[in-house]
Coordinates of C-alpha atoms and ligand atoms in Angstrom, one line a residue:
M1 CA 156.1 99.6 80.1
K2 CA 156.2 100.7 83.8
R3 CA 159.4 101.0 85.9
I4 CA 159.4 102.2 89.5
I5 CA 162.5 103.1 91.4
S6 CA 162.6 103.7 95.4
V7 CA 165.3 105.8 96.7
F8 CA 165.7 106.8 100.1
C9 CA 167.3 110.5 100.6
L10 CA 168.4 112.5 103.6
A11 CA 165.7 110.7 105.7
F12 CA 162.9 111.9 102.7
L13 CA 161.1 108.9 100.5
F14 CA 161.6 109.8 97.1
I15 CA 159.8 107.7 94.5
T16 CA 160.4 107.8 90.9
T17 CA 158.1 106.5 88.4
Y18 CA 158.7 106.6 84.8
T19 CA 156.1 106.1 82.6
S20 CA 156.4 106.6 78.6
C21 CA 153.3 108.4 77.8
A22 CA 154.7 110.5 75.5
P23 CA 158.1 111.1 73.6
A24 CA 158.7 114.6 74.6
A25 CA 158.1 114.3 78.4
A26 CA 157.7 111.7 80.8
R27 CA 156.2 111.5 84.1
Y28 CA 158.1 111.6 87.4
Q29 CA 156.7 111.7 90.9
Y30 CA 157.9 112.2 94.3
A31 CA 156.5 112.2 97.8
D32 CA 158.1 114.1 100.8
T33 CA 157.2 115.7 103.9
A34 CA 157.9 119.0 104.2
M35 CA 156.3 122.2 106.9
G36 CA 154.2 119.7 108.6
T37 CA 152.4 118.2 105.3
I38 CA 152.5 115.8 102.7
M39 CA 153.8 117.2 99.6
Q40 CA 153.5 115.4 96.0
F41 CA 155.6 116.5 92.9
N42 CA 154.3 115.0 89.9
L43 CA 156.5 116.4 87.0
Y44 CA 156.3 116.2 83.1
A45 CA 160.0 116.6 82.3
G46 CA 162.2 115.9 79.3
S47 CA 164.8 114.1 81.6
E48 CA 165.0 112.2 84.8
D49 CA 168.2 114.5 85.7
S50 CA 166.0 117.5 85.6
A51 CA 163.0 116.0 87.4
N52 CA 165.6 115.0 90.1
A53 CA 167.4 118.3 90.3
F54 CA 163.9 120.6 90.4
A55 CA 162.5 118.0 93.3
E56 CA 165.7 118.3 95.3
T57 CA 165.9 122.2 94.9
A58 CA 162.3 122.5 95.7
T59 CA 162.3 120.2 99.0
D60 CA 165.1 122.7 100.1
M61 CA 163.4 125.4 99.2
L62 CA 160.6 124.4 101.5
T63 CA 162.7 123.4 104.3
Q64 CA 164.4 127.5 104.1
L65 CA 161.1 128.6 103.9
E66 CA 159.9 127.2 107.0
E67 CA 163.3 127.5 108.9
E68 CA 164.0 131.1 107.9
L69 CA 160.3 132.4 107.7
L70 CA 157.1 131.0 108.7
S71 CA 157.6 128.4 111.6
W72 CA 156.7 129.6 115.1
R73 CA 158.6 126.7 116.6
L74 CA 162.2 127.3 115.3
E75 CA 164.3 130.1 116.7
T76 CA 165.6 130.7 113.1
S77 CA 162.3 132.0 111.8
E78 CA 161.3 135.7 111.4
I79 CA 158.1 135.0 112.9
Y80 CA 159.6 133.2 115.9
R81 CA 161.5 136.3 116.2
I82 CA 158.6 138.5 115.8
N83 CA 156.7 136.5 118.2
A84 CA 159.7 136.5 121.0
V85 CA 159.3 140.4 121.5
A86 CA 155.4 140.7 121.1
G87 CA 154.3 143.4 123.5
S88 CA 157.7 144.4 124.2
G89 CA 157.4 147.4 121.9
Q90 CA 160.2 146.1 120.1
A91 CA 160.4 146.5 116.3
T92 CA 161.4 143.1 114.5
A93 CA 162.9 143.9 110.9
L94 CA 161.5 142.0 108.0
S95 CA 162.5 140.3 104.8
E96 CA 160.8 141.7 101.5
K97 CA 159.0 138.5 101.4
M98 CA 157.6 138.6 104.8
V99 CA 156.3 142.0 104.2
S100 CA 154.6 140.9 101.1
I101 CA 153.2 137.7 103.0
L102 CA 151.8 140.0 106.0
T103 CA 150.7 142.9 103.7
E104 CA 148.1 140.3 102.2
C105 CA 147.0 138.8 105.5
L106 CA 146.2 142.0 107.0
D107 CA 144.2 143.2 103.7
M108 CA 142.3 139.5 103.9
W109 CA 141.8 140.5 107.7
E110 CA 140.2 143.5 106.6
A111 CA 138.4 142.4 103.9
S112 CA 137.0 139.4 105.7
E113 CA 136.1 141.6 108.8
G114 CA 138.2 139.5 111.1
A115 CA 137.2 136.0 110.2
F116 CA 140.9 135.7 108.9
D117 CA 143.3 136.3 111.7
I118 CA 147.1 135.6 111.5
T119 CA 147.3 136.5 115.4
L120 CA 145.5 133.5 116.4
G121 CA 148.6 131.9 117.8
E122 CA 147.7 132.0 121.7
L123 CA 144.5 130.1 120.8
T124 CA 145.9 127.4 118.2
R125 CA 148.5 126.5 121.1
L126 CA 145.7 126.2 123.4
W127 CA 143.5 124.0 121.2
Q128 CA 146.9 122.0 120.6
I129 CA 146.1 122.1 116.7
D130 CA 149.7 121.3 115.7
A131 CA 150.6 119.1 118.6
V132 CA 147.7 117.0 117.3
A133 CA 148.6 117.2 113.5
A134 CA 152.2 116.2 114.7
G135 CA 150.7 113.1 116.7
E136 CA 152.3 114.7 120.0
V137 CA 149.0 114.5 121.8
E138 CA 148.4 110.6 123.1
K139 CA 145.2 109.2 122.2
G140 CA 142.7 109.5 125.0
T141 CA 144.8 112.4 126.9
Y142 CA 143.2 115.4 125.0
R143 CA 141.9 118.0 127.3
V144 CA 139.4 120.5 125.7
P145 CA 140.2 123.7 127.1
S146 CA 137.9 125.7 129.5
A147 CA 135.7 128.6 128.5
E148 CA 138.2 130.7 130.9
E149 CA 141.1 129.6 129.0
I150 CA 139.6 130.5 125.7
A151 CA 138.4 133.9 126.7
N152 CA 142.1 134.9 128.2
A153 CA 143.6 133.4 124.7
L154 CA 141.1 135.5 122.7
S155 CA 141.7 138.7 124.6
H156 CA 145.7 138.0 123.2
C157 CA 144.7 138.2 119.4
G158 CA 143.6 140.8 116.8
S159 CA 145.3 142.0 114.0
D160 CA 144.7 145.5 114.9
K161 CA 147.2 145.1 117.4
L162 CA 149.9 144.8 114.5
N163 CA 151.8 147.9 113.4
M164 CA 153.4 147.3 110.4
D165 CA 155.7 149.4 108.6
S166 CA 156.0 148.4 105.1
T167 CA 158.4 151.1 103.9
G168 CA 160.9 150.7 106.8
A169 CA 160.0 146.7 106.7
T170 CA 159.4 146.4 110.2
I171 CA 156.6 145.2 112.6
V172 CA 155.8 146.0 116.0
V173 CA 153.3 143.6 118.0
L174 CA 152.0 146.2 120.2
A175 CA 150.3 143.4 122.6
D176 CA 151.6 140.1 124.3
M177 CA 150.4 137.7 121.3
Q178 CA 151.7 135.3 118.9
L179 CA 151.5 135.1 115.1
D180 CA 150.5 131.8 113.5
L181 CA 150.4 131.6 109.6
G182 CA 149.2 128.2 109.4
A183 CA 146.4 129.1 107.1
V184 CA 148.9 130.7 104.4
G185 CA 152.2 128.6 104.6
K186 CA 151.0 126.1 101.9
G187 CA 149.9 128.8 99.7
V188 CA 153.0 130.8 100.1
A189 CA 155.0 127.3 99.1
L190 CA 152.9 126.5 96.1
D191 CA 153.6 130.1 94.9
E192 CA 157.4 129.5 95.6
I193 CA 157.3 126.4 93.7
S194 CA 155.8 127.9 90.7
I195 CA 158.2 130.4 90.5
L196 CA 161.1 127.8 90.9
L197 CA 159.0 125.9 88.1
S198 CA 159.4 128.6 85.7
N199 CA 163.3 128.1 85.8
Y200 CA 163.3 124.9 84.7
P201 CA 162.1 124.9 81.3
D202 CA 162.8 121.1 80.8
I203 CA 159.8 120.4 83.1
T204 CA 156.9 121.3 80.6
G205 CA 154.0 120.4 83.4
A206 CA 153.4 119.6 86.7
V207 CA 151.0 118.8 89.6
I208 CA 152.2 119.7 93.0
S209 CA 150.2 119.1 96.0
A210 CA 150.7 120.4 99.5
G211 CA 148.3 118.8 101.8
G212 CA 144.9 120.4 100.9
S213 CA 146.3 122.5 98.4
V214 CA 147.1 122.0 94.9
L215 CA 148.9 123.7 91.9
V216 CA 148.6 123.0 88.4
Y217 CA 151.3 124.2 86.1
G218 CA 152.4 124.1 82.2
T219 CA 150.4 121.3 80.0
K220 CA 150.1 117.6 79.9
P221 CA 152.3 116.1 76.9
D222 CA 148.9 114.9 75.3
S223 CA 147.5 118.3 75.9
S224 CA 144.6 117.1 77.8
S225 CA 142.9 119.2 80.9
W226 CA 144.0 119.2 84.3
N227 CA 141.7 117.1 86.6
V228 CA 141.9 118.1 90.2
G229 CA 139.8 115.6 92.8
I230 CA 137.9 117.2 95.6
V231 CA 137.7 115.1 98.7
N232 CA 134.5 114.0 100.3
P233 CA 134.3 115.3 104.1
F234 CA 132.3 112.5 104.5
D235 CA 134.5 109.6 103.4
T236 CA 138.2 111.3 103.0
S237 CA 139.3 108.3 100.8
A238 CA 136.7 109.2 98.3
T239 CA 136.0 112.3 96.1
I240 CA 132.9 114.3 95.3
G241 CA 133.7 115.3 91.9
T242 CA 137.0 117.1 90.0
L243 CA 137.9 120.6 89.0
T244 CA 138.7 120.0 85.3
L245 CA 141.1 123.0 84.2
E246 CA 142.6 123.8 81.1
G247 CA 146.0 126.0 81.0
S248 CA 148.5 126.9 83.7
G249 CA 149.1 128.3 86.9
W250 CA 146.1 127.5 88.9
F251 CA 146.0 126.8 92.7
V252 CA 143.2 124.7 93.9
T253 CA 142.9 125.4 97.8
T254 CA 140.6 123.4 100.5
S255 CA 139.9 124.1 103.7
G256 CA 137.9 121.1 105.6
D257 CA 137.0 119.8 109.2
Y258 CA 138.4 116.6 108.2
E259 CA 142.0 118.0 108.0
R260 CA 143.4 118.2 111.6
Y261 CA 141.0 117.3 114.5
V262 CA 140.2 115.5 117.7
E263 CA 137.1 113.8 119.0
V264 CA 136.1 114.0 122.3
D265 CA 133.1 112.2 123.9
G266 CA 131.5 112.3 120.1
V267 CA 132.3 116.5 119.6
R268 CA 134.8 117.2 116.7
Y269 CA 137.3 119.8 117.6
H270 CA 138.7 121.2 114.4
H271 CA 141.5 123.4 113.1
I272 CA 139.8 126.4 111.9
L273 CA 138.9 128.8 114.7
D274 CA 136.1 131.5 114.5
P275 CA 138.2 134.7 115.7
A276 CA 134.8 135.8 117.1
T277 CA 134.5 133.2 119.6
G278 CA 137.4 131.3 120.0
Y279 CA 136.1 128.0 119.0
P280 CA 136.6 125.8 116.2
V281 CA 134.0 127.4 113.8
Q282 CA 130.5 125.7 114.1
N283 CA 128.5 126.4 110.9
N284 CA 127.1 124.2 108.2
V285 CA 130.2 124.1 106.3
R286 CA 132.4 120.9 106.0
A287 CA 134.9 122.0 103.6
V288 CA 135.6 125.1 101.0
T289 CA 137.5 124.9 97.9
V290 CA 138.8 127.8 96.0
L291 CA 140.3 128.3 92.6
T292 CA 142.5 131.1 92.5
K293 CA 145.7 132.3 90.2
K294 CA 147.6 133.0 93.2
G295 CA 148.4 130.3 96.1
Q296 CA 148.6 132.8 99.3
T297 CA 145.2 134.0 98.0
G298 CA 143.4 130.6 97.8
D299 CA 144.9 129.6 101.2
M300 CA 143.7 133.0 103.0
L301 CA 140.4 132.7 101.2
S302 CA 139.7 128.8 102.0
T303 CA 140.1 129.6 105.5
A304 CA 138.5 132.8 105.6
C305 CA 135.2 131.5 103.7
Y306 CA 135.1 128.3 106.0
V307 CA 134.7 130.8 108.6
L308 CA 132.4 133.2 107.1
G309 CA 129.9 130.4 105.7
V310 CA 128.4 130.4 102.2
E311 CA 126.8 133.9 101.7
E312 CA 129.4 136.0 103.0
G313 CA 132.2 133.7 101.6
M314 CA 130.7 133.9 98.1
K315 CA 131.0 137.6 98.6
L316 CA 134.6 137.4 99.4
A317 CA 135.9 135.2 97.2
S318 CA 134.1 137.1 94.2
K319 CA 136.1 140.3 95.7
Y320 CA 139.3 138.4 95.0
N321 CA 138.1 137.0 91.5
A322 CA 138.1 133.5 93.1
E323 CA 135.7 130.6 92.2
I324 CA 134.3 128.8 95.4
L325 CA 132.6 125.4 96.3
F326 CA 131.1 124.8 99.9
V327 CA 130.5 121.3 101.0
L328 CA 127.8 121.7 103.6
S329 CA 127.1 119.4 106.5
D330 CA 123.9 118.0 104.9
G331 CA 126.0 116.7 101.9
S332 CA 124.8 119.4 99.6
V333 CA 127.1 121.5 97.4
K334 CA 126.9 125.5 96.9
M335 CA 129.4 126.8 94.3
S336 CA 130.0 130.3 92.7
Q337 CA 128.2 130.6 89.2
G338 CA 131.9 130.5 87.6
M339 CA 132.8 127.3 89.4
E340 CA 130.2 125.5 87.4
Q341 CA 132.2 125.5 84.2
Y342 CA 135.2 123.9 86.3
F343 CA 133.1 121.3 88.5
H344 CA 132.3 118.0 87.5
S345 CA 130.4 115.9 90.1
N346 CA 130.8 112.2 90.7
E347 CA 127.1 111.8 90.9
Ligands
AMP401 P1 143.7 126.1 106.6 O1 144.0 124.7 106.7 O2 144.4 126.7 105.4 O3 142.5 126.6 106.4 O4 144.4 126.9 108.0 C1 143.8 126.6 109.0 C2 145.3 126.7 110.3 O5 145.1 128.1 110.4 C3 145.3 126.0 111.5 O6 145.6 125.2 111.8 C4 145.6 127.3 112.7 O7 147.0 127.3 112.5 C5 145.3 128.9 111.5 N1 143.8 129.1 111.9 C6 142.9 128.5 112.4 N2 141.8 129.5 112.2 C7 142.3 130.5 111.8 C8 141.3 131.7 111.1 N3 140.5 132.2 111.6 N4 142.2 132.8 110.5 C9 143.5 132.5 110.5 N5 144.3 131.2 110.5 C10 143.6 130.4 111.3
MG402 MG1 144.0 128.3 104.5

């Protein structure tokens, strides 16, 4: 028996599905837009009340994360406040959470030799990445930035110009530039959701997806493995295969050139930028998926490894004990040895 109830809640679409798949925990599904992406919660819970309570709390928490910490557009956020005084010499006080997020981003900047860089805000705005994703750029009106504009924006980038004092919990941005945490937001959100889930003992299993990032948590009622599909970049309505995962607390994060892009005169301008050139990365990579035990690490790595390509990307992933899989532009798949035990191709 299957019952589907649809409820409109505060402009969000909450879809609740009940399936009597096991006596202990039933499955409830919710879909929502938050942080500029589609969030999907698949929860195995002992009661509909606890599933609803979790979904509402998680949605509020994501909104708060965006409003108070991560958004570069909202005046209420820490990132906005940091950006507003960049280059003035003025220090901005940071919350404990922001210190932790930024410390990890700076470590990744160093480890990736600059391929991952949260100071690309001038460039991401010039390329109108968020505006395109939000549908704010009318079809046919997109203008590719000039080489001069790109060089100018690039001169306002570089994590070497960030001066963070983690003891005093302040940051001084030494140059006139803009931070953009677009490459870590979803990972940070999934880390927070994972912590929140542990406060809901009635929710015994969950698959949470935020755009290209997925968290699997707990166990299924029938104790079977979790299967996470990997999108086929050549046909995004299909998958190339699945990752079969046992146990709890896995983060599967993908960065791909199909996620946010515009096409002008047959050229695809996508959202992952090469900090060395200021242009969308042009190598033989179409998508990168990483498997980690922490969301932020996975999110940073998928972006960094996209920029670095197979050889250097594999090395970086192994430094973080992550497994990695690349889909290349000739359709071939390259993966770390450890990934082979999880990946099952559709072919
Ligand atoms: P993701 O989808 O996680 O790979 O993140 C891509 C987003 O991060 C883009 O939309 C930009 O906002 C930002 N970004 C683009 N290129 C980089 C880069 N090389 N390093 C860090 N952030 C980037
Ligand atoms: Mg990322």
